[in-house]
Coordinates of C-alpha atoms and ligand atoms in Angstrom, one line a residue:
M1 CA 42.0 -3.0 -35.4
K2 CA 41.5 -6.6 -36.3
R3 CA 43.2 -9.4 -34.3
I4 CA 43.9 -12.8 -35.7
E5 CA 41.3 -15.1 -34.0
Q6 CA 41.7 -18.5 -35.6
G7 CA 44.3 -20.9 -34.1
V8 CA 45.3 -18.4 -31.5
T9 CA 44.9 -18.7 -27.7
R10 CA 45.3 -15.6 -25.6
P11 CA 45.0 -14.9 -21.9
A12 CA 41.9 -13.1 -20.7
Q13 CA 41.8 -9.4 -21.5
I14 CA 42.6 -6.7 -19.0
A15 CA 41.5 -3.1 -19.0
V16 CA 43.8 -0.2 -19.5
E17 CA 42.9 3.5 -19.7
I18 CA 43.8 5.7 -22.7
D19 CA 43.0 9.4 -22.4
G20 CA 40.4 8.5 -19.8
A21 CA 38.7 5.8 -21.9
R22 CA 38.7 2.1 -21.0
V23 CA 40.3 -0.2 -23.6
M24 CA 40.5 -4.0 -23.4
V25 CA 43.7 -5.7 -24.4
H26 CA 45.4 -9.0 -23.8
P27 CA 48.4 -9.4 -21.5
G28 CA 51.5 -9.5 -23.7
E29 CA 50.2 -7.0 -26.2
T30 CA 52.0 -3.7 -26.3
V31 CA 51.0 -0.2 -25.4
A32 CA 50.9 0.5 -29.1
V33 CA 48.4 -2.3 -29.7
A34 CA 46.3 -0.8 -26.9
V35 CA 46.3 2.6 -28.7
L36 CA 45.4 0.9 -32.0
A37 CA 42.5 -0.8 -30.2
S38 CA 41.2 2.5 -28.9
A39 CA 38.5 4.5 -30.7
S40 CA 40.9 7.3 -31.8
Q41 CA 43.9 5.1 -32.7
R42 CA 45.8 8.4 -32.1
F43 CA 49.4 8.5 -30.7
R44 CA 51.0 11.8 -30.0
D45 CA 50.5 15.1 -32.0
D46 CA 53.3 16.8 -33.9
R47 CA 54.1 20.5 -33.4
S48 CA 51.5 21.5 -35.9
G49 CA 48.9 19.5 -34.0
A50 CA 48.6 16.7 -36.5
A51 CA 48.1 13.2 -35.2
R52 CA 51.0 10.8 -35.5
G53 CA 50.8 7.0 -35.8
M54 CA 53.2 4.2 -35.3
F55 CA 55.6 3.5 -38.1
C56 CA 58.4 1.0 -37.5
N57 CA 56.9 -1.1 -34.6
M58 CA 60.4 -2.0 -33.5
G59 CA 61.6 0.9 -31.3
T60 CA 63.5 2.9 -33.9
C61 CA 61.4 5.8 -35.0
S62 CA 59.7 7.0 -31.8
E63 CA 56.5 7.8 -33.7
C64 CA 54.6 5.7 -31.1
T65 CA 55.7 7.9 -28.1
V66 CA 53.0 8.3 -25.4
W67 CA 53.0 8.9 -21.7
A68 CA 52.1 6.1 -19.3
A69 CA 51.7 5.5 -15.6
V70 CA 50.8 2.4 -13.6
G71 CA 48.3 3.2 -10.9
T72 CA 49.4 6.3 -9.1
S73 CA 53.1 6.1 -10.3
P74 CA 54.5 9.2 -12.1
W75 CA 54.0 9.6 -15.8
R76 CA 56.8 8.7 -18.1
R77 CA 57.3 8.9 -21.8
L78 CA 57.8 5.7 -23.6
R79 CA 57.8 4.1 -27.1
G80 CA 54.5 2.2 -27.1
C81 CA 55.7 -0.5 -29.4
L82 CA 58.3 -1.7 -26.9
V83 CA 56.4 -1.8 -23.7
P84 CA 53.8 -4.5 -22.8
V85 CA 50.5 -3.5 -21.2
E86 CA 49.9 -4.3 -17.5
P87 CA 47.0 -4.0 -15.1
S88 CA 46.2 -0.5 -13.9
L89 CA 48.1 1.1 -16.8
R90 CA 47.1 4.6 -17.8
I91 CA 48.1 6.0 -21.2
S92 CA 48.0 9.5 -22.3
T93 CA 48.6 10.7 -25.9
R94 CA 49.3 14.2 -24.6
D95 CA 51.7 15.3 -22.0
P96 CA 49.7 15.0 -18.8
E97 CA 51.7 17.8 -17.2
S98 CA 50.5 20.2 -19.8
R99 CA 46.8 19.3 -19.7
P100 CA 44.5 22.0 -18.4
Ligands
FES201 S1 56.6 2.6 -33.9 FE1 58.7 3.2 -34.2 S2 59.5 3.3 -32.2 FE2 57.5 2.5 -31.9

């Protein structure tokens, strides 16, 4: 992922966790941006196991659905393109309840 750098001022980056890996993002960016900034750039899997990616970036298609939790709060499903990142955010691209 490449961010526009010229003429843009952003707040200092914060760390979020995606599938156990640390990813740096700017406050105000969305969960979807965090996933795109990760090494895998992978959102959820479909029923055949194929990776899905974001499509509409406006909350309509649900292709960016992931699970997220802040700190020790319970996991919840959300559309990543609609939710801003926050400190202590953990993101999972698979249902955390079904992980071995
Ligand atoms: S990319 Fe379509 S709802 Fe998020």
